[in-house]
Amino acid sequence: MDAAVLHEYLPLYAKAALLTIRLGLLGVLLSILTGLFCAAVQYLKIPLLRIIVRVYIELSRNTPLLIQLFFIYYGLPKIGIRTDPAVCGVAGLTFLGGSYMAEAFRSGLEAIPPIQEESALSLGMTRIQAAVHVILPQALSVSVPAFVANVIFLLKETSVFSAVSLMDLMFTAKDLIGLYYDTTEALFLLVVFYLLMLLPVSILGSIVEKKVRYAGFGT
Amino acid sequence: MQALGLDVLFKGKNFLRLLGGLGVALKISLISVALSIPLGILLGILMTRKNRVLRAILRLYLETLRIMPQMVLLFLVFFGTTRALGWDLDGETASVIVFTLWGTAEMSDLVRGALISIPKHQFESAEALGLTKAQMHLYIILPQAVRRLVPLSINLITRMIKTTSLVLMIGVVEVIKVAQQIIEANRMVSPNGAFGMYLTVFLLYFISCFPISLLAGKLEKSFRE
Amino acid sequence: MRRTKWFAISFLAALGVTLAGCGQVSAGSAAQAAETTDDQGSKAVYRTLDEIKSDGTVNIGVFSDKNPFGYVDENGAYQGYDVYFAERIGQDLGVKINYVSTEAANRVEYLETGKVDIVLANFTVTKERAEKVDFALPYMNVALGVVSPDSRVITDLSEITADDEVIVISGTTAETYLTENNPEIKLQKYDTYANAKNAIENGNGVAWANDNTEVIAFALQNPGYTVGIPSLGSQDTIAPAVSKGNTTLLDWINDEIRALADEQFFHKDYEATLVDTYGLDYEESLVLEGGGAAATAAP
């Protein structure tokens, strides 16, 4: 391995990591909002909207992000909907992540016994009040492990952003290999940067869920 | 049809070619799942052992494979092994290796989760009855763990299938690559091909994964009741 | 607490092993590089001419989405100018052809790791690439070109403003040229021809820079686009490439290209695969027979 090459590549990888973090976190944030919305629609059993949410969740969970991105970025402009790469990346990640977050929140909601709501109602709370003050705080804490797993899953999924011309870590490595042929150095930095980016998230996650075991993340 | 670029689908053998591409993706995922399940069960059981060194090593394997995006693993194995070890892997073999390594890690964690969810008194009762370790696992623990495991491992299949969409990046001609070839060959006659073809591939993936997800959901529900 | 500690320890160990693994990769590749230079042939990544012949199949890397040079038709058969030549190579070697779909950015890698025997994927001869792979005699002329929509035809690179993005394909000579000579131009990079062409059609960039052969073909095939810059950078050639040091195969291909000059093979190739796109106007300027002038000047 050539130290000079590593040194030369370093700024490019740092730039790519920043792009991944920026778009990844934005996507995660929007996924959380989408997920909360969908979970609320399902929990409150809002007619019609509930069916739309169900269809969305199934479509999103049963297709890969790569083809979702391809369709948004290359397909939709043919019917007049054009997005720039960054918008497309975030939109794709949100489309994918929204359903995973919704499922995490829903399983949290389902874990709360009905007696909790019944008791809240009998205390004279409205359904909304019961949800906000009684159900949600408990449900969210149950959702934590699945939630953490989803965040890591979504950050990992950004590695397909190269397909829509976003210079993320993966594409930077591929591009440098194609330009200068220093494969070993390019792959080495790729691994190091992903570890630097994802290890802290993973360790933080395992501290948060120290007490609650997680199973079956990101299905 | 023309406006949505769906017409190319019915030109020549295009639709059959797409299905063939889907077949390649499904083949890679099914082989990988078939290898991952037994290996994952083995590792999962080992993970519940008391031996700390063994557990640390397995934990390390699990976390390393989980933290790396599968695309990075594909690149490391596809290009890295030839350079480091002189193996000449084709894209499909490299994919099966990566997905098996990854699937084994995921599976072992599911198995471990299922095993530790079994109440301690089950182990103790088995011991009290004088069963050997092997008998205990075979007759008492595994049957209970399997019930919890089945829906989760079926879910692993859909995850595997979805992840095979990445193998076009290491030169495997699967369903997305075939779609690109079709779009490219018909650019003049069907300028909107990108819409129709990517929509078709989207739906093909959905059709492949949705029934499996439904099944997993049903089994999970029946387990809970 | 103990669990957290275990996690932390295992993560650090994971980092250690991964880094060690990478170190090994580099050590391995260095060792291998040394091996191929010191001890050519005995444990090289490539297959010699005899090995290919006795195996009965030659692996040829071609594009599968670069119409009309290398693409796949609706019956699943590879077609195009490069493929026409590949078919002839297979026939004259007396072996079956296994086409391997390649992208621009991994052509060198595929040869360096022996995943293909020959690359016939519109591979422009450059000094940098020639350090990594061995080029045979060229069979086509090429330069760079820039195509843009009729609504705003770019006729000079200076017309590209700081807000504009130019589409290039990762791993092509256009990318290298613009990166080195016009670093102020913002590039929007794609990994495949199919994606890059969709992007220019969808208006994601102001122009697409690539081999001029390809952008001319694109403008001819797709109304609404003009090649505003038909020739940029140096006049180059396109040639087959083999793994570094694979002299037996290289010599065979060179002999083949010289021999094919007698039957004006590449003119026939042009007329079979490119004439629909280019008409006859470009035949003499594109086609090289017998390695052309470069046959005497070493590539």
XYZ file of C-alpha atoms in Angstrom:
743
model
C 0.000 0.000 0.000
C 1.229 3.441 -0.940
C 1.005 6.065 1.815
C 1.246 8.918 -0.674
C -1.778 7.585 -2.553
C -3.742 7.228 0.706
C -2.851 10.780 1.629
C -3.946 12.045 -1.761
C -7.280 10.201 -1.614
C -8.109 11.162 1.965
C -9.848 14.501 1.224
C -12.013 12.849 -1.446
C -13.200 10.193 0.997
C -13.815 12.783 3.693
C -15.970 14.729 1.262
C -17.855 11.578 0.311
C -18.387 10.623 3.956
C -19.842 14.066 4.612
C -22.243 13.651 1.710
C -23.293 10.222 2.981
C -23.815 11.546 6.507
C -25.698 14.636 5.337
C -28.090 12.820 2.993
C -28.286 9.754 5.235
C -29.302 11.700 8.332
C -31.792 13.791 6.392
C -33.272 10.579 4.985
C -33.434 9.038 8.465
C -35.153 12.131 9.849
C -37.763 12.165 7.082
C -38.207 8.410 7.485
C -39.021 8.916 11.150
C -41.652 11.534 10.286
C -43.134 9.324 7.561
C -43.054 6.357 9.910
C -44.785 8.240 12.721
C -47.446 9.437 10.319
C -48.083 5.944 8.946
C -48.104 4.376 12.396
C -50.587 7.028 13.584
C -52.853 6.409 10.586
C -52.830 2.686 11.312
C -53.267 3.073 15.036
C -56.178 5.479 14.704
C -57.613 3.293 11.905
C -58.341 6.270 9.657
C -60.397 4.882 6.750
C -59.017 4.980 3.188
C -55.746 6.570 4.336
C -55.152 3.340 6.192
C -55.355 1.332 2.990
C -53.033 3.706 1.160
C -50.516 3.467 3.989
C -50.756 -0.344 3.944
C -50.101 -0.463 0.184
C -47.191 1.935 0.535
C -45.646 -0.112 3.328
C -45.888 -3.351 1.354
C -44.461 -1.781 -1.820
C -41.634 -0.193 0.072
C -40.664 -3.219 2.136
C -40.787 -5.716 -0.693
C -38.576 -3.905 -3.214
C -34.890 -2.993 -3.092
C -33.740 0.611 -2.681
C -31.666 0.386 -5.843
C -34.679 -0.169 -8.080
C -36.670 2.434 -6.159
C -33.919 4.944 -6.928
C -33.681 3.875 -10.560
C -37.404 4.358 -10.964
C -37.476 7.759 -9.261
C -34.360 9.102 -10.987
C -34.478 7.614 -14.475
C -38.116 6.563 -14.825
C -40.211 9.372 -13.387
C -38.721 12.146 -15.599
C -40.314 10.355 -18.566
C -43.686 11.391 -17.169
C -42.474 14.859 -16.229
C -41.216 14.448 -12.670
C -37.534 15.337 -12.560
C -35.388 15.378 -9.434
C -31.737 16.224 -8.913
C -29.533 13.419 -7.548
C -29.467 14.586 -3.922
C -33.237 15.055 -3.770
C -33.707 11.656 -5.383
C -31.334 9.992 -2.912
C -33.155 11.451 0.087
C -36.572 10.720 -1.448
C -35.597 7.102 -2.105
C -34.186 6.623 1.375
C -37.358 8.135 2.872
C -39.594 5.937 0.718
C -37.693 2.895 1.962
C -37.127 4.018 5.552
C -40.636 5.339 6.171
C -42.113 1.861 6.105
C -39.391 0.344 8.288
C -39.878 3.079 10.860
C -43.653 2.685 10.647
C -43.320 -1.034 11.394
C -40.993 -0.336 14.317
C -43.443 2.161 15.828
C -46.417 -0.084 15.100
C -44.861 -3.055 16.875
C -44.200 -0.712 19.784
C -47.840 0.372 19.821
C -49.062 -3.204 19.594
C -46.940 -4.177 22.553
C -48.929 -1.882 24.835
C -51.830 -3.820 26.389
C -55.311 -2.425 25.572
C -55.962 -2.015 29.271
C -53.647 0.994 29.220
C -55.840 2.838 26.788
C -59.015 1.695 28.483
C -57.767 2.967 31.816
C -56.784 6.303 30.275
C -60.219 6.645 28.691
C -61.949 5.773 31.928
C -59.985 8.563 33.568
C -61.795 10.901 31.175
C -58.988 11.390 28.638
C -59.826 11.704 24.960
C -58.353 9.134 22.552
C -55.777 11.683 21.399
C -54.813 12.533 24.969
C -54.503 8.863 25.824
C -52.281 8.342 22.802
C -50.001 11.299 23.523
C -49.667 10.924 27.294
C -50.070 7.228 27.921
C -49.525 5.076 24.873
C -46.812 6.872 22.874
C -44.221 7.228 25.635
C -44.418 3.521 26.356
C -44.625 2.487 22.717
C -41.597 4.553 21.722
C -39.438 2.991 24.386
C -40.413 -0.484 23.193
C -39.555 0.579 19.619
C -36.014 1.654 20.480
C -34.099 -1.494 19.451
C -35.873 -1.788 16.106
C -35.441 1.933 15.623
C -31.683 1.830 16.201
C -31.348 -1.142 13.873
C -33.273 0.768 11.207
C -30.982 3.791 11.482
C -27.907 1.614 10.894
C -29.701 -0.220 8.089
C -30.609 3.039 6.350
C -27.111 4.490 6.676
C -25.719 1.289 5.128
C -28.253 1.458 2.324
C -26.799 4.814 1.196
C -24.058 2.745 -0.451
C -26.310 2.380 -3.514
C -26.455 6.152 -4.049
C -23.727 5.771 -6.674
C -26.449 4.577 -9.040
C -27.855 8.099 -9.227
C -24.484 9.849 -9.640
C -24.059 10.798 -5.987
C -20.385 10.755 -5.026
C -20.754 8.727 -1.860
C -17.998 6.547 -0.366
C -18.789 3.597 -2.610
C -18.763 5.613 -5.820
C -15.617 7.487 -4.775
C -13.814 4.168 -4.380
C -15.137 2.830 -7.703
C -14.325 6.064 -9.494
C -10.757 6.219 -8.161
C -10.192 2.593 -9.150
C -11.406 3.445 -12.656
C -9.275 6.591 -12.851
C -5.965 5.589 -11.252
C -6.168 1.793 -10.753
C -4.912 1.836 -7.132
C -7.444 -0.793 -6.116
C -5.879 -1.805 -2.797
C -5.660 1.733 -1.470
C -9.157 2.629 -2.673
C -10.773 -0.428 -1.056
C -8.780 0.004 2.145
C -9.994 3.564 2.629
C -13.532 2.485 1.771
C -13.561 -0.037 4.626
C -11.910 2.363 7.077
C -14.370 5.150 6.349
C -17.428 2.954 6.672
C -16.104 1.652 9.983
C -15.433 5.197 11.211
C -18.920 6.213 10.200
C -20.957 3.223 11.364
C -19.062 1.969 14.429
C -19.990 4.968 16.612
C -23.647 4.629 15.591
C -23.571 0.923 16.321
C -21.863 1.331 19.710
C -24.232 4.131 20.657
C -27.116 1.903 19.612
C -25.936 -1.030 21.698
C -25.607 1.234 24.733
C -29.134 2.563 24.232
C -30.637 -0.868 23.882
C -28.457 -2.381 26.575
C -31.473 -3.573 28.425
C -33.793 -4.419 25.554
C -32.753 -7.261 23.275
C -33.390 -6.704 19.588
C -34.377 -9.279 17.017
C -35.021 -9.194 13.319
C -33.972 -5.673 12.426
C -34.418 -4.313 8.932
C -36.481 -7.111 7.464
C -48.195 1.756 -23.915
C -45.796 3.632 -26.167
C -45.842 6.710 -23.950
C -45.052 4.721 -20.839
C -42.347 2.736 -22.594
C -44.021 -0.584 -21.908
C -44.096 -1.601 -25.586
C -40.452 -2.770 -25.550
C -41.397 -5.373 -23.013
C -43.137 -7.408 -25.692
C -40.463 -7.038 -28.361
C -38.488 -10.168 -29.179
C -37.578 -12.185 -26.124
C -37.367 -9.136 -23.894
C -39.861 -10.240 -21.267
C -38.385 -13.733 -21.092
C -34.941 -12.186 -20.736
C -36.139 -10.106 -17.806
C -37.554 -13.205 -16.159
C -34.232 -14.933 -16.806
C -32.482 -12.050 -15.075
C -34.858 -12.370 -12.149
C -34.042 -16.087 -12.125
C -30.345 -15.298 -11.701
C -31.144 -13.027 -8.739
C -33.446 -15.610 -7.151
C -30.941 -18.404 -7.711
C -28.175 -16.480 -5.948
C -30.420 -15.656 -3.004
C -31.873 -19.136 -2.608
C -28.468 -20.857 -2.690
C -27.195 -18.335 -0.157
C -30.193 -18.861 2.119
C -29.882 -22.629 1.876
C -26.254 -22.361 3.004
C -26.884 -19.653 5.596
C -29.606 -21.430 7.554
C -27.651 -24.519 8.695
C -24.454 -22.532 9.230
C -26.381 -19.851 11.098
C -28.068 -22.422 13.365
C -24.682 -23.897 14.189
C -23.122 -20.523 14.992
C -26.226 -19.429 16.885
C -26.048 -22.446 19.181
C -22.327 -21.849 19.707
C -23.115 -18.238 20.604
C -25.147 -19.341 23.604
C -22.205 -21.326 24.975
C -20.565 -20.071 28.131
C -17.078 -19.943 26.586
C -16.184 -16.262 26.510
C -13.424 -16.452 23.919
C -15.694 -18.330 21.532
C -18.499 -15.853 22.092
C -16.219 -12.887 21.528
C -14.961 -14.342 18.250
C -18.491 -15.022 17.015
C -19.665 -11.588 18.140
C -16.796 -10.077 16.191
C -17.767 -11.994 13.072
C -21.388 -10.979 13.432
C -20.759 -7.289 14.007
C -18.131 -6.973 11.278
C -20.389 -8.453 8.651
C -23.366 -6.489 9.816
C -21.701 -3.130 9.905
C -20.268 -3.243 6.378
C -22.704 -2.434 3.589
C -23.207 -5.550 1.471
C -21.986 -3.625 -1.552
C -18.613 -3.069 0.131
C -18.403 -6.773 0.969
C -19.161 -7.624 -2.656
C -16.324 -5.398 -3.853
C -13.899 -6.749 -1.281
C -14.596 -10.341 -2.221
C -14.909 -9.841 -5.973
C -11.782 -7.740 -6.504
C -9.967 -8.257 -3.202
C -9.705 -12.048 -3.215
C -8.166 -12.207 -6.650
C -5.531 -9.723 -5.627
C -4.869 -11.180 -2.201
C -5.338 -14.889 -2.749
C -5.246 -15.336 -6.485
C -8.760 -16.809 -6.607
C -10.527 -16.266 -9.864
C -14.120 -15.763 -8.812
C -16.881 -14.905 -11.211
C -19.507 -12.423 -10.094
C -22.107 -15.033 -9.188
C -19.762 -17.069 -7.016
C -18.536 -13.927 -5.279
C -22.164 -12.960 -4.621
C -23.021 -16.339 -3.126
C -19.946 -16.164 -0.868
C -20.822 -12.665 0.360
C -24.504 -13.391 0.898
C -23.743 -16.641 2.692
C -21.266 -14.951 5.034
C -23.737 -12.183 5.708
C -26.776 -14.469 5.909
C -24.981 -16.778 8.334
C -24.255 -13.818 10.592
C -27.864 -12.623 10.508
C -29.223 -16.141 10.961
C -26.941 -16.911 13.896
C -28.180 -13.806 15.659
C -31.788 -14.850 15.089
C -31.032 -18.329 16.428
C -29.259 -16.921 19.447
C -32.226 -14.629 20.067
C -34.687 -17.490 19.797
C -32.621 -19.722 22.105
C -32.190 -17.173 24.880
C -35.891 -16.352 24.700
C -36.622 -19.875 25.922
C -37.239 -19.754 29.676
C -34.469 -21.080 31.858
C -36.721 -23.598 33.591
C -37.028 -25.520 30.343
C -33.305 -26.242 30.450
C -33.418 -27.029 34.132
C -36.396 -29.357 33.837
C -34.683 -31.188 31.011
C -31.596 -31.649 33.151
C -33.690 -32.755 36.097
C -35.256 -35.419 33.905
C -31.764 -36.724 33.258
C -31.601 -35.837 29.562
C -28.168 -35.429 28.034
C -27.159 -32.060 26.519
C -27.796 -33.384 23.005
C -31.177 -34.841 23.943
C -32.142 -31.628 25.652
C -31.372 -29.555 22.567
C -32.944 -32.006 20.170
C -36.205 -32.720 21.996
C -36.856 -29.727 24.218
C -35.101 -26.580 23.095
C -34.925 -26.780 19.306
C -38.615 -27.521 18.676
C -39.559 -24.444 20.679
C -36.875 -22.281 19.103
C -37.824 -23.374 15.594
C -41.357 -22.062 16.030
C -40.000 -18.637 16.782
C -37.356 -18.912 14.088
C -39.413 -19.917 11.082
C -41.061 -16.538 10.380
C -37.795 -14.693 10.964
C -35.801 -16.925 8.638
C -38.458 -16.603 5.958
C -38.031 -12.864 6.271
C -34.327 -13.386 5.710
C -35.179 -14.813 2.279
C -36.882 -11.598 1.177
C -34.001 -9.547 2.521
C -31.633 -11.767 0.576
C -33.649 -11.385 -2.629
C -33.750 -7.610 -2.272
C -30.028 -7.451 -1.615
C -29.255 -9.354 -4.826
C -30.179 -6.144 -6.659
C -26.627 -5.056 -5.804
C -24.869 -7.788 -7.761
C -25.138 -5.876 -11.033
C -22.427 -3.652 -9.555
C -19.939 -6.528 -9.799
C -20.892 -7.416 -13.345
C -23.564 -10.075 -12.823
C -26.174 -9.754 -15.547
C -29.344 -9.954 -13.466
C -32.777 -8.416 -13.870
C -31.805 -4.732 -13.496
C -28.866 -5.098 -15.885
C -31.109 -6.809 -18.435
C -33.551 -3.906 -18.060
C -30.736 -1.461 -18.782
C -29.700 -3.433 -21.842
C -33.257 -3.365 -23.123
C -33.606 0.379 -22.496
C -30.328 0.953 -24.320
C -31.052 -1.247 -27.332
C -34.451 0.401 -27.840
C -33.612 4.011 -27.038
C -34.565 5.196 -30.516
C -37.902 3.423 -30.879
C -38.937 3.695 -27.271
C -37.517 6.812 -25.638
C -39.618 6.300 -22.516
C -38.293 2.787 -21.968
C -36.667 3.768 -18.686
C -40.070 4.347 -17.107
C -41.657 1.125 -18.307
C -38.680 -1.133 -17.715
C -37.806 0.104 -14.235
C -41.477 -0.045 -13.267
C -41.587 -3.635 -14.499
C -38.485 -4.592 -12.522
C -39.935 -2.861 -9.459
C -43.079 -4.964 -9.800
C -41.118 -8.166 -10.464
C -39.238 -7.691 -7.201
C -42.508 -6.985 -5.438
C -44.148 -10.098 -6.853
C -41.160 -12.182 -5.731
C -41.007 -10.837 -2.189
C -44.589 -10.012 -1.242
C -45.948 -13.588 -0.957
C -42.942 -14.570 1.155
C -43.480 -11.581 3.437
C -47.172 -12.446 3.744
C -46.302 -15.986 4.732
C -43.798 -14.780 7.318
C -46.374 -12.353 8.728
C -49.008 -15.075 8.996
C -46.654 -17.470 10.745
C -45.541 -14.767 13.120
C -49.130 -14.019 14.058
C -50.008 -17.645 14.615
C -46.948 -17.955 16.826
C -48.012 -15.011 18.947
C -51.480 -16.386 19.533
C -22.264 -2.873 32.276
C -20.482 -6.094 31.430
C -22.386 -6.369 28.167
C -21.379 -2.891 27.132
C -17.778 -3.665 27.904
C -17.960 -6.816 25.808
C -19.460 -4.893 22.959
C -16.739 -2.299 23.096
C -14.023 -4.932 23.193
C -15.468 -6.902 20.343
C -15.913 -3.790 18.244
C -12.311 -2.780 18.764
C -11.255 -6.312 17.928
C -13.453 -6.177 14.833
C -11.724 -3.016 13.751
C -8.355 -4.608 14.387
C -9.087 -7.730 12.388
C -10.603 -5.797 9.511
C -7.600 -3.521 9.342
C -5.258 -6.479 9.574
C -7.272 -8.113 6.801
C -6.802 -5.068 4.631
C -3.123 -5.039 5.409
C -2.991 -8.584 4.195
C -4.801 -7.670 1.010
C -2.147 -5.108 0.258
C 0.689 -7.409 1.183
C -0.853 -10.082 -1.002
C -1.253 -7.853 -3.992
C 2.263 -6.523 -3.604
C 3.578 -10.047 -3.461
C 1.551 -10.966 -6.478
C 2.725 -7.934 -8.402
C 6.285 -8.923 -7.604
C 5.563 -12.429 -8.733
C 4.182 -11.430 -12.098
C 7.177 -9.246 -12.850
C 9.859 -11.586 -11.513
C 8.439 -14.859 -12.588
C 6.294 -14.225 -15.601
C 3.897 -16.879 -16.697
C 4.235 -19.454 -13.943
C 1.517 -18.130 -11.638
C 0.171 -15.158 -13.537
C -3.434 -14.018 -13.404
C -3.907 -14.437 -17.133
C -4.376 -17.451 -19.395
C -1.984 -17.952 -22.283
C -3.090 -18.538 -25.862
C -2.626 -22.295 -25.479
C -4.562 -22.396 -22.220
C -7.487 -20.583 -23.814
C -7.435 -22.892 -26.824
C -7.334 -26.042 -24.740
C -10.097 -24.688 -22.505
C -12.271 -24.057 -25.545
C -13.743 -20.784 -24.310
C -12.392 -17.251 -24.453
C -13.696 -14.632 -21.992
C -14.167 -11.299 -23.715
C -15.170 -8.159 -21.821
C -17.555 -5.961 -23.818
C -20.069 -3.259 -23.087
C -23.663 -4.380 -22.929
C -25.202 -0.899 -22.960
C -23.130 1.101 -25.453
C -25.114 1.092 -28.653
C -23.880 0.767 -31.433
C -20.470 -0.481 -30.229
C -21.429 -3.090 -27.680
C -25.013 -3.829 -26.659
C -27.528 -6.623 -26.353
C -30.414 -6.960 -28.820
C -33.991 -7.955 -28.021
C -33.136 -11.630 -28.409
C -30.386 -11.444 -25.854
C -27.513 -11.559 -28.364
C -24.524 -9.256 -28.066
C -24.197 -6.866 -31.024
C -22.125 -3.913 -32.207
C -18.813 -2.894 -33.753
C -16.691 -4.359 -30.927
C -18.771 -7.528 -30.805
C -18.499 -8.091 -34.572
C -14.718 -8.181 -34.115
C -15.017 -10.374 -31.005
C -17.066 -12.907 -32.979
C -14.293 -13.088 -35.573
C -11.647 -13.584 -32.882
C -13.638 -16.461 -31.432
C -14.052 -18.009 -34.849
C -10.360 -17.752 -35.753
C -9.228 -18.990 -32.338
C -11.611 -21.878 -32.826
C -13.186 -21.409 -29.394
C -16.523 -20.435 -27.930
C -16.967 -16.903 -26.622
C -18.128 -16.080 -23.150
C -19.120 -12.407 -23.147
C -18.585 -10.632 -19.858
C -20.537 -7.415 -19.420
C -18.135 -4.675 -18.270
C -18.439 -1.056 -17.218
C -15.927 1.612 -18.167
C -14.487 1.897 -14.664
C -13.685 -1.791 -14.217
C -12.051 -2.635 -17.553
C -8.493 -2.387 -16.202
C -9.484 -4.231 -13.032
C -11.010 -7.105 -14.998
C -7.749 -7.608 -16.896
C -5.544 -7.163 -13.838
C -7.476 -9.821 -11.969
C -7.805 -12.122 -14.975
C -11.602 -12.062 -14.987
C -11.495 -11.677 -18.769
C -8.878 -12.671 -21.355
C -9.503 -9.764 -23.717
C -11.235 -6.418 -23.314
C -12.984 -5.268 -26.471
C -14.977 -2.487 -24.914
C -14.197 0.676 -26.873
C -10.976 0.848 -24.900
C -9.029 4.026 -25.730
C -5.254 3.604 -25.649
C -3.674 5.914 -23.049
C -0.228 6.035 -21.474
C -1.647 5.463 -17.970
C -3.679 2.454 -19.008
C -0.760 1.004 -20.957
C 1.161 0.786 -17.675
C -1.473 -1.594 -16.347
C -2.578 -3.576 -19.396
C -1.145 -4.466 -22.809
C -2.860 -2.917 -25.821
C -2.853 -4.655 -29.191
C -2.947 -2.803 -32.527
C -5.770 -0.269 -32.753
C -8.889 -0.761 -34.862
C -10.653 2.586 -34.567
C -9.914 6.302 -34.289
C -11.357 8.339 -31.481
C -11.196 11.725 -29.778
C -13.427 13.302 -27.175
C -16.675 15.063 -27.962
C -19.402 16.948 -26.139
C -23.107 16.643 -26.939
C -25.798 18.935 -25.574
C -29.508 19.598 -26.130
C -30.490 21.868 -29.046
C -31.978 24.343 -26.592
C -28.478 25.239 -25.412
C -25.721 23.893 -27.589
C -22.315 24.014 -25.909
C -19.723 24.746 -28.597
C -16.842 25.563 -26.285
C -15.970 24.428 -22.776
C -15.786 28.098 -21.711
C -19.570 28.324 -22.119
C -20.019 26.003 -19.176
C -20.765 28.105 -16.101
C -20.061 27.364 -12.464
C -23.680 26.273 -11.977
C -23.640 23.764 -14.816
C -22.857 20.120 -14.444
C -21.392 18.004 -17.227
C -22.267 14.332 -17.416
C -19.366 11.896 -17.727
C -19.007 8.164 -17.265
C -16.740 7.023 -14.462
C -13.519 5.504 -15.771
C -13.598 7.010 -19.274
C -10.975 9.168 -20.971
C -13.460 12.067 -20.953
C -13.525 11.965 -17.169
C -9.722 11.882 -16.973
C -9.361 14.721 -19.502
C -11.819 17.076 -17.802
C -10.500 16.249 -14.324
C -6.960 17.130 -15.406
C -7.501 19.993 -17.834
C -10.702 21.654 -16.664
C -10.924 21.022 -12.929
C -13.296 24.015 -12.626
C -16.045 22.151 -14.505
C -18.421 20.311 -12.207
C -18.801 16.695 -13.262
C -21.831 14.523 -12.715
C -20.552 10.958 -12.842
C -22.432 7.822 -13.843
C -21.304 4.230 -13.716
C -22.997 2.926 -16.872
C -23.770 4.156 -20.374
C -27.452 3.378 -19.902
C -27.643 5.631 -16.841
C -25.631 8.473 -18.369
C -27.790 8.555 -21.505
C -30.985 8.562 -19.457
C -29.560 11.423 -17.431
C -28.800 13.614 -20.465
C -32.257 12.833 -21.880
C -33.864 13.752 -18.577
C -31.973 17.047 -18.465
C -29.865 16.290 -15.397
C -26.757 17.888 -16.903
C -26.094 20.597 -19.512
C -23.934 18.324 -21.670
C -22.429 14.872 -21.932
C -18.712 14.443 -22.588
C -17.531 11.101 -23.926
C -15.740 9.512 -26.858
C -16.744 11.576 -29.878
C -17.758 8.391 -31.706
C -20.343 7.730 -29.033
C -21.711 11.273 -28.691
C -21.983 11.599 -32.479
C -23.920 8.339 -32.550
C -26.144 9.580 -29.734
C -26.951 12.848 -31.530
C -27.660 11.004 -34.772
C -29.943 8.515 -33.047
C -31.761 10.991 -30.831
C -33.301 14.096 -32.401
C -32.949 17.249 -30.321
C -29.251 16.898 -29.533
C -26.208 18.448 -31.210
C -22.539 17.624 -30.905
C -21.334 21.194 -30.264
C -17.746 20.106 -29.630
C -16.942 17.310 -32.111
C -13.289 16.959 -31.179
C -11.544 17.669 -27.907
C -8.125 16.683 -26.597
C -5.746 14.482 -28.511
C -6.549 12.153 -31.396
C -6.441 8.675 -29.917
C -7.126 5.124 -30.967
C -9.191 2.254 -29.683
C -7.588 -1.162 -29.347
C -8.125 -4.580 -27.808
C -6.335 -5.086 -24.507
C -5.020 -8.135 -22.665
C -3.546 -8.620 -19.186
C -0.049 -7.168 -18.716
C 2.523 -9.659 -19.920
C 0.170 -11.971 -21.799
C 2.410 -11.872 -24.884
C 1.191 -15.064 -26.535
C -2.364 -13.758 -26.729
C -1.231 -10.224 -27.583
C 0.910 -11.449 -30.502
C -1.925 -13.581 -31.796
C -4.345 -10.626 -31.782
C -1.787 -8.386 -33.502
C -1.222 -10.988 -36.236
C -4.988 -11.335 -36.581
C -5.478 -7.573 -37.014
C -2.705 -7.405 -39.623
C -4.130 -10.396 -41.479
C -7.668 -8.977 -41.456
C -6.450 -5.888 -43.343
C -6.338 -7.951 -46.534
C -10.078 -8.462 -46.491
C -10.737 -4.911 -45.231
C -12.449 -6.530 -42.245
C -13.103 -3.383 -40.224
C -14.766 -1.708 -43.210
C -17.105 -4.676 -43.338
C -17.583 -4.360 -39.581
C -18.473 -0.670 -39.996
C -20.927 -1.437 -42.749
C -22.571 -4.158 -40.701
C -22.868 -2.358 -37.398
C -22.305 1.376 -37.691
C -23.685 2.415 -41.071
C -27.265 2.591 -39.759
C -26.144 5.180 -37.266
C -23.410 7.121 -39.021
C -24.149 6.669 -42.711
C -21.064 6.271 -44.863
C -19.656 9.722 -44.052
C -17.556 8.619 -41.100
C -16.256 5.342 -42.510
C -12.795 6.504 -43.560
C -12.223 8.722 -40.537
C -13.266 6.080 -37.994
C -12.014 2.790 -39.298
C -8.428 1.598 -38.972
C -7.214 -1.430 -40.921
C -4.193 -3.473 -39.925
C -3.497 -1.194 -36.987
C -3.328 1.842 -39.302
C -0.376 4.188 -39.008
C 0.050 3.016 -35.447
C 1.132 -0.362 -36.816
C 4.602 1.053 -37.221
C 4.597 3.415 -34.229
C 4.399 1.369 -31.065
C 1.115 1.879 -29.207
